[in-house]
Short mmCIF file of N, CA, C and O in Angstrom, two decimals:
data_model
loop_
_atom_site.label_atom_id
_atom_site.label_comp_id
_atom_site.label_asym_id
_atom_site.label_seq_id
_atom_site.Cartn_x
_atom_site.Cartn_y
_atom_site.Cartn_z
N MET A 1 88.15 101.12 80.12
CA MET A 1 88.72 101.15 81.50
C MET A 1 89.52 102.64 81.76
O MET A 1 89.88 103.16 81.02
N SER A 2 89.13 103.16 82.91
CA SER A 2 89.20 104.53 83.33
C SER A 2 90.60 104.34 83.17
O SER A 2 91.68 104.03 83.69
N SER A 3 91.21 106.00 83.35
CA SER A 3 92.76 106.69 83.50
C SER A 3 92.91 106.13 84.97
O SER A 3 94.22 106.08 85.13
N ARG A 4 92.06 105.95 85.64
CA ARG A 4 92.17 105.82 87.34
C ARG A 4 92.72 104.45 87.61
O ARG A 4 93.54 104.33 88.45
N THR A 5 92.52 103.51 86.66
CA THR A 5 92.73 102.01 86.85
C THR A 5 93.69 101.73 85.69
O THR A 5 94.05 100.64 85.80
N SER A 6 94.23 102.40 85.03
CA SER A 6 94.82 102.17 83.69
C SER A 6 96.26 101.53 84.26
O SER A 6 97.00 100.72 83.89
N HIS A 7 96.51 102.24 85.47
CA HIS A 7 98.02 102.04 85.73
C HIS A 7 97.95 101.92 87.09
O HIS A 7 99.17 102.07 87.88
N ALA A 8 96.95 101.11 87.79
CA ALA A 8 96.73 101.40 89.47
C ALA A 8 98.11 100.26 89.91
O ALA A 8 98.50 100.44 90.94
N THR A 9 98.34 99.00 88.80
CA THR A 9 99.50 98.12 89.74
C THR A 9 100.72 98.92 89.79
O THR A 9 101.27 98.91 90.95
N LEU A 10 101.06 99.60 88.70
CA LEU A 10 102.11 100.47 88.56
C LEU A 10 102.31 101.51 89.72
O LEU A 10 103.14 101.68 90.79
N ARG A 11 101.04 102.06 89.77
CA ARG A 11 100.90 103.47 91.05
C ARG A 11 101.09 102.69 92.46
O ARG A 11 101.65 103.37 93.01
N TYR A 12 100.22 101.55 92.73
CA TYR A 12 100.21 101.01 94.05
C TYR A 12 101.60 100.63 94.59
O TYR A 12 102.50 100.70 95.46
N THR A 13 102.36 99.96 93.32
CA THR A 13 103.57 99.29 93.57
C THR A 13 104.94 100.26 93.87
O THR A 13 105.66 100.11 94.58
N SER A 14 104.70 101.54 92.86
CA SER A 14 105.59 102.43 93.38
C SER A 14 105.63 103.41 94.60
O SER A 14 106.27 103.60 95.19
N LEU A 15 104.15 103.30 94.98
CA LEU A 15 103.86 104.09 96.20
C LEU A 15 104.40 103.09 97.53
O LEU A 15 104.90 103.83 98.34
N ARG A 16 104.01 102.24 97.46
CA ARG A 16 104.49 100.86 98.35
C ARG A 16 106.04 100.88 98.40
O ARG A 16 106.60 100.89 99.67
N ALA A 17 106.53 100.86 97.49
CA ALA A 17 108.20 100.96 97.35
C ALA A 17 108.66 102.48 98.08
O ALA A 17 109.74 102.20 98.87
N SER A 18 107.91 103.50 97.81
CA SER A 18 108.55 104.62 98.40
C SER A 18 108.15 104.66 99.62
O SER A 18 109.23 105.40 100.29
N ILE A 19 106.99 104.12 100.39
CA ILE A 19 107.07 103.96 101.80
C ILE A 19 107.94 103.22 102.24
O ILE A 19 108.31 103.39 103.39
N PHE A 20 108.26 102.17 101.59
CA PHE A 20 109.19 101.16 102.27
C PHE A 20 110.63 101.73 102.21
O PHE A 20 111.48 102.13 103.35
N LEU A 21 110.87 102.42 101.05
CA LEU A 21 112.26 103.15 101.12
C LEU A 21 112.37 104.46 102.06
O LEU A 21 113.33 104.72 102.70
N GLY A 22 111.49 105.14 102.54
CA GLY A 22 111.13 106.17 103.30
C GLY A 22 111.20 105.61 104.70
O GLY A 22 112.10 106.43 105.56
N CYS A 23 110.73 104.19 105.13
CA CYS A 23 111.08 103.96 106.46
C CYS A 23 112.09 103.20 106.60
O CYS A 23 112.98 103.40 107.58
N LEU A 24 113.12 102.61 105.37
CA LEU A 24 114.25 102.46 105.30
C LEU A 24 115.50 103.50 105.99
O LEU A 24 116.18 103.41 106.81
N LEU A 25 115.12 104.58 105.01
CA LEU A 25 116.04 105.82 105.39
C LEU A 25 115.72 106.24 106.56
O LEU A 25 116.81 106.49 107.35
N LEU A 26 114.40 106.46 107.49
CA LEU A 26 114.47 106.71 108.55
C LEU A 26 115.42 105.77 109.46
O LEU A 26 115.90 105.97 110.47
N ALA A 27 114.78 104.52 109.36
CA ALA A 27 115.52 103.51 110.28
C ALA A 27 116.96 103.61 110.39
O ALA A 27 117.98 103.40 111.07
N LEU A 28 117.87 103.59 108.76
CA LEU A 28 119.02 103.99 108.54
C LEU A 28 119.44 105.15 109.73
O LEU A 28 120.53 105.15 110.29
N LEU A 29 118.87 106.29 109.47
CA LEU A 29 118.99 107.49 110.18
C LEU A 29 119.29 107.29 111.68
O LEU A 29 120.07 107.69 112.42
N LEU A 30 118.21 106.59 112.33
CA LEU A 30 117.83 106.56 113.70
C LEU A 30 119.06 105.54 113.93
O LEU A 30 119.68 105.66 115.01
N GLY A 31 119.61 104.17 113.38
CA GLY A 31 120.54 103.52 113.31
C GLY A 31 121.90 104.31 113.55
O GLY A 31 122.87 104.02 114.26
N HIS A 32 122.22 105.41 112.74
CA HIS A 32 123.27 105.94 112.20
C HIS A 32 123.77 106.88 113.73
O HIS A 32 124.40 106.92 114.34
N PHE A 33 122.58 107.52 114.17
CA PHE A 33 122.65 108.26 115.56
C PHE A 33 122.65 107.68 116.82
O PHE A 33 122.50 108.04 117.50
N GLY A 34 122.77 106.09 116.54
CA GLY A 34 122.35 105.45 117.76
C GLY A 34 121.31 105.43 118.44
O GLY A 34 120.84 105.08 119.53
N VAL A 35 119.87 106.00 117.71
CA VAL A 35 118.68 106.30 118.57
C VAL A 35 118.24 104.18 118.66
O VAL A 35 117.80 103.86 119.35
N ILE A 36 118.44 103.87 117.25
CA ILE A 36 118.13 102.22 117.51
C ILE A 36 119.58 101.59 117.48
O ILE A 36 120.58 102.05 116.35
N PRO A 37 120.24 100.95 118.44
CA PRO A 37 121.35 100.50 118.95
C PRO A 37 121.51 99.04 117.46
O PRO A 37 121.05 98.26 117.66
N VAL A 38 122.56 99.48 116.54
CA VAL A 38 122.76 98.39 115.66
C VAL A 38 124.18 98.38 115.46
O VAL A 38 124.85 99.04 115.80
N GLY A 39 124.72 97.35 114.86
CA GLY A 39 126.30 96.99 114.19
C GLY A 39 126.49 95.85 113.29
O GLY A 39 125.94 95.13 113.52
N GLY A 40 127.35 96.07 112.70
CA GLY A 40 127.81 95.43 111.40
C GLY A 40 126.84 94.98 110.65
O GLY A 40 125.41 95.97 110.35
N ALA A 41 126.81 93.94 109.85
CA ALA A 41 126.13 93.58 108.65
C ALA A 41 124.44 93.31 109.52
O ALA A 41 123.72 93.47 108.72
N SER A 42 124.63 92.60 110.42
CA SER A 42 123.46 92.03 110.78
C SER A 42 122.35 93.00 111.12
O SER A 42 121.14 92.86 111.43
N GLY A 43 123.12 94.31 111.87
CA GLY A 43 122.40 95.67 112.08
C GLY A 43 121.45 96.14 111.06
O GLY A 43 120.53 96.64 111.10
N VAL A 44 122.32 95.99 109.93
CA VAL A 44 121.47 96.68 108.46
C VAL A 44 120.26 95.80 108.08
O VAL A 44 119.52 96.00 107.92
N ILE A 45 120.42 94.39 108.29
CA ILE A 45 119.64 93.36 107.88
C ILE A 45 118.34 93.89 108.95
O ILE A 45 117.36 93.88 108.61
N PHE A 46 118.58 93.99 109.94
CA PHE A 46 117.62 94.24 111.25
C PHE A 46 117.06 95.58 110.72
O PHE A 46 115.70 95.39 110.87
N LEU A 47 117.74 96.49 110.44
CA LEU A 47 117.12 97.75 110.18
C LEU A 47 115.98 97.61 108.82
O LEU A 47 115.14 98.18 108.80
N VAL A 48 116.74 96.98 107.86
CA VAL A 48 115.68 96.45 106.92
C VAL A 48 114.27 95.66 107.02
O VAL A 48 113.24 96.08 106.72
N LEU A 49 114.49 94.96 108.11
CA LEU A 49 113.39 94.27 108.45
C LEU A 49 112.40 95.08 109.21
O LEU A 49 111.31 95.19 109.34
N VAL A 50 113.08 95.87 110.13
CA VAL A 50 112.32 96.97 110.97
C VAL A 50 111.41 97.80 109.99
O VAL A 50 110.52 98.29 110.16
N ALA A 51 112.19 98.27 109.10
CA ALA A 51 111.39 99.34 107.93
C ALA A 51 110.67 98.36 107.28
O ALA A 51 109.28 98.97 107.04
N GLY A 52 110.82 97.06 106.76
CA GLY A 52 109.45 96.09 106.42
C GLY A 52 108.43 96.35 107.26
O GLY A 52 107.33 96.33 106.84
N LEU A 53 108.67 95.78 108.69
CA LEU A 53 107.62 96.01 109.25
C LEU A 53 106.73 96.90 109.88
O LEU A 53 105.60 97.05 109.95
N VAL A 54 107.66 98.16 109.80
CA VAL A 54 106.79 99.36 109.93
C VAL A 54 106.14 99.84 108.69
O VAL A 54 104.79 100.51 108.78
N SER A 55 106.53 99.87 107.42
CA SER A 55 105.76 100.13 106.19
C SER A 55 104.65 99.46 105.82
O SER A 55 103.69 99.98 105.14
N ALA A 56 104.72 98.10 106.21
CA ALA A 56 103.39 97.16 106.08
C ALA A 56 102.13 97.69 106.50
O ALA A 56 101.24 98.00 105.83
N PRO A 57 101.99 97.89 107.68
CA PRO A 57 100.80 98.60 108.06
C PRO A 57 100.44 100.05 107.62
O PRO A 57 99.18 100.42 107.54
N ILE A 58 101.65 100.84 107.75
CA ILE A 58 101.33 102.37 107.10
C ILE A 58 100.62 102.05 105.31
O ILE A 58 99.73 102.91 105.16
N SER A 59 101.29 101.39 104.68
CA SER A 59 100.72 100.89 103.32
C SER A 59 99.32 100.46 103.36
O SER A 59 98.64 100.84 102.53
N TYR A 60 99.07 99.61 104.38
CA TYR A 60 97.91 99.28 104.08
C TYR A 60 96.87 100.16 104.66
O TYR A 60 95.79 99.93 103.92
N VAL A 61 97.05 100.78 105.50
CA VAL A 61 96.34 102.11 105.81
C VAL A 61 96.20 103.17 104.49
O VAL A 61 95.14 103.72 103.88
N VAL A 62 97.28 103.74 104.16
CA VAL A 62 97.72 104.59 103.27
C VAL A 62 96.99 104.27 101.96
O VAL A 62 96.36 105.21 100.97
N LEU A 63 97.08 103.23 101.72
CA LEU A 63 97.17 102.81 99.78
C LEU A 63 95.82 101.82 99.61
O LEU A 63 95.98 101.36 98.60
N SER A 64 95.05 101.93 100.90
CA SER A 64 93.78 101.39 100.76
C SER A 64 92.97 101.54 99.32
O SER A 64 92.71 100.87 98.39
N ARG A 65 93.03 102.57 99.01
CA ARG A 65 92.29 103.44 97.66
C ARG A 65 93.02 102.87 96.35
O ARG A 65 92.28 102.41 95.05
N GLN A 66 94.48 103.11 96.54
CA GLN A 66 95.14 102.69 95.51
C GLN A 66 95.11 100.89 95.23
O GLN A 66 94.94 100.47 94.12
N ARG A 67 95.11 100.10 96.17
CA ARG A 67 94.69 98.74 96.35
C ARG A 67 93.30 98.44 95.81
O ARG A 67 93.16 97.52 95.21
N ASP A 68 92.33 99.05 95.99
CA ASP A 68 91.42 98.82 95.42
C ASP A 68 91.24 98.84 94.11
O ASP A 68 90.63 98.30 93.27
N ALA A 69 91.85 99.95 93.41
CA ALA A 69 91.89 100.32 92.02
C ALA A 69 92.66 99.08 91.48
O ALA A 69 92.06 98.56 90.48
N MET A 70 93.82 98.73 92.19
CA MET A 70 94.40 97.66 91.39
C MET A 70 93.73 96.39 91.49
O MET A 70 93.87 95.54 90.37
N SER A 71 93.07 96.02 92.41
CA SER A 71 92.33 94.65 92.67
C SER A 71 91.14 94.81 91.70
O SER A 71 90.72 94.08 90.78
N GLU A 72 90.75 96.19 91.23
CA GLU A 72 89.61 96.45 90.11
C GLU A 72 89.91 95.83 88.65
O GLU A 72 89.91 95.59 87.94
N GLN A 73 91.45 96.49 88.83
CA GLN A 73 91.93 96.41 87.38
C GLN A 73 92.43 94.83 87.07
O GLN A 73 92.10 94.40 86.06
N ILE A 74 92.52 94.07 87.91
CA ILE A 74 93.01 92.64 87.78
C ILE A 74 92.02 92.03 87.61
O ILE A 74 91.83 91.11 86.56
N ALA A 75 90.73 92.10 88.35
CA ALA A 75 89.71 91.46 88.19
C ALA A 75 89.10 91.58 87.08
O ALA A 75 88.45 90.75 86.27
N GLY A 76 89.05 92.90 86.36
CA GLY A 76 88.51 93.20 85.07
C GLY A 76 89.15 92.43 83.77
O GLY A 76 88.69 92.08 83.04
N LYS A 77 90.69 92.32 84.27
CA LYS A 77 91.25 91.74 83.16
C LYS A 77 91.44 90.23 83.32
O LYS A 77 90.97 89.52 82.22
N VAL A 78 91.12 89.59 84.47
CA VAL A 78 90.99 87.91 84.53
C VAL A 78 89.37 87.65 84.27
O VAL A 78 89.41 86.95 83.30
N GLY A 79 88.38 88.63 84.08
CA GLY A 79 87.20 88.35 83.81
C GLY A 79 87.21 88.45 82.17
O GLY A 79 86.29 87.43 81.77
N GLY A 80 87.42 89.16 81.82
CA GLY A 80 87.90 89.47 80.28
C GLY A 80 88.67 88.14 79.51
O GLY A 80 87.93 87.43 78.69
N LEU A 81 89.82 87.95 80.09
CA LEU A 81 90.12 86.57 80.07
C LEU A 81 89.04 85.29 79.97
O LEU A 81 89.05 84.59 79.32
N ARG A 82 88.61 85.32 81.13
CA ARG A 82 87.55 84.17 81.21
C ARG A 82 86.38 84.33 80.41
O ARG A 82 86.21 83.18 79.71
N ASP A 83 86.18 85.49 79.85
CA ASP A 83 85.00 85.18 78.82
C ASP A 83 85.64 84.80 77.62
O ASP A 83 84.93 84.10 76.84
N ARG A 84 86.74 85.29 77.16
CA ARG A 84 87.39 84.99 75.85
C ARG A 84 87.52 83.52 75.82
O ARG A 84 87.70 82.86 74.89
N THR A 85 88.25 82.83 76.97
CA THR A 85 88.50 81.39 76.78
C THR A 85 87.18 80.73 76.99
O THR A 85 86.99 79.71 76.21
N ALA A 86 85.96 81.13 77.52
CA ALA A 86 84.86 80.49 77.50
C ALA A 86 84.42 80.60 75.87
O ALA A 86 83.96 79.67 75.58
N GLN A 87 84.28 81.55 75.38
CA GLN A 87 83.87 81.67 73.78
C GLN A 87 84.89 80.79 73.00
O GLN A 87 84.22 80.16 72.04
N ARG A 88 86.23 80.74 72.98
CA ARG A 88 86.97 79.80 72.27
C ARG A 88 86.81 78.40 72.72
O ARG A 88 86.53 77.79 71.59
N ILE A 89 86.18 77.93 73.74
CA ILE A 89 86.12 76.80 74.17
C ILE A 89 84.89 76.29 73.55
O ILE A 89 84.53 75.24 72.96
N ALA A 90 83.41 76.98 73.52
CA ALA A 90 82.31 76.90 72.71
C ALA A 90 82.42 76.88 71.55
O ALA A 90 82.02 75.92 70.87
N ALA A 91 82.91 77.72 70.93
CA ALA A 91 83.33 77.56 69.42
C ALA A 91 84.14 76.24 68.82
O ALA A 91 83.66 75.91 68.06
N ARG A 92 85.38 75.90 69.59
CA ARG A 92 85.81 74.73 69.12
C ARG A 92 84.83 73.31 69.52
O ARG A 92 84.79 72.61 68.82
N ASN A 93 83.84 73.64 70.72
CA ASN A 93 82.89 72.62 71.06
C ASN A 93 81.77 72.35 69.56
O ASN A 93 81.39 71.36 69.12
N ALA A 94 81.66 73.57 69.08
CA ALA A 94 80.75 73.64 68.00
C ALA A 94 81.42 72.98 66.72
O ALA A 94 80.48 72.14 65.96
N GLU A 95 82.72 73.29 66.50
CA GLU A 95 83.01 72.59 65.49
C GLU A 95 83.28 71.35 65.55
O GLU A 95 83.11 70.41 64.30
N GLU A 96 83.80 70.55 66.63
CA GLU A 96 83.63 69.21 67.07
C GLU A 96 82.12 68.59 66.56
O GLU A 96 82.16 67.61 65.95
N ASP A 97 81.23 69.30 67.09
CA ASP A 97 79.66 68.65 67.06
C ASP A 97 79.53 68.95 65.60
O ASP A 97 78.86 67.99 65.29
N ALA A 98 79.63 70.10 64.86
CA ALA A 98 79.30 69.86 63.23
C ALA A 98 80.01 68.83 62.75
O ALA A 98 79.52 68.34 61.83
N ALA A 99 81.40 68.46 63.06
CA ALA A 99 82.20 67.21 62.32
C ALA A 99 81.79 65.93 62.76
O ALA A 99 81.34 65.33 61.84
N ASP A 100 81.19 65.83 63.80
CA ASP A 100 80.78 64.74 64.55
C ASP A 100 79.46 64.34 63.83
O ASP A 100 79.18 63.03 63.31
N ASP A 101 78.72 65.59 63.71
CA ASP A 101 77.16 65.27 63.19
C ASP A 101 77.26 65.03 61.72
O ASP A 101 76.63 64.27 60.82
N ALA A 102 78.48 65.42 60.67
CA ALA A 102 78.52 65.31 59.58
C ALA A 102 78.93 63.93 59.17
O ALA A 102 78.40 63.17 58.27
N ALA A 103 79.85 63.38 60.14
CA ALA A 103 80.61 62.02 59.91
C ALA A 103 79.26 60.90 60.41
O ALA A 103 79.30 60.09 59.57
N ARG A 104 78.33 61.31 61.22
CA ARG A 104 77.28 60.31 61.68
C ARG A 104 76.31 60.52 60.44
O ARG A 104 75.63 59.56 60.14
N ALA A 105 76.15 61.52 59.85
CA ALA A 105 75.19 61.63 58.61
C ALA A 105 75.83 60.91 57.17
O ALA A 105 75.09 60.25 56.56
N ALA A 106 76.74 61.05 57.17
CA ALA A 106 77.69 60.24 56.24
C ALA A 106 77.42 58.74 56.47
O ALA A 106 77.32 57.82 55.33
N VAL A 107 77.59 58.19 57.65
CA VAL A 107 77.44 56.69 58.04
C VAL A 107 76.20 56.25 57.68
O VAL A 107 75.82 55.36 57.38
N ALA A 108 74.98 57.24 58.22
CA ALA A 108 73.85 56.96 57.98
C ALA A 108 73.39 57.18 56.60
O ALA A 108 72.29 56.15 55.96
N ARG A 109 74.04 58.05 55.54
CA ARG A 109 73.50 57.86 54.13
C ARG A 109 74.23 56.53 53.57
O ARG A 109 73.50 55.82 52.64
N GLN A 110 75.46 56.05 54.08
CA GLN A 110 75.90 54.70 53.56
C GLN A 110 75.09 53.20 53.84
O GLN A 110 75.13 52.54 53.43
N ASP A 111 74.36 53.71 54.86
CA ASP A 111 73.62 52.28 55.54
C ASP A 111 72.21 52.34 54.49
O ASP A 111 71.37 52.75 53.75
#
């Protein structure tokens, strides 16, 4: 695994959170100075929702390379897990087949 993809999920998540927090800070400042009219606790919730809606498309465009690296990292781990699982299943099946063949051979010798 290359250094580019070794911490891809952490890198993407931290950048995504940073973009959201930047949008939230901007929304809070706009709300504070009255550019976005808000009031009370529901106003803060509204600003959080606005920050989420604004940060989502920004993250989609800006973080496409990091998202691809994260996807590559996850796919590699899942592929490796799938291969190891298939090998374990094949080994267990071979053990069961060998035990079954030995039991059949023992029965055949008794007859």
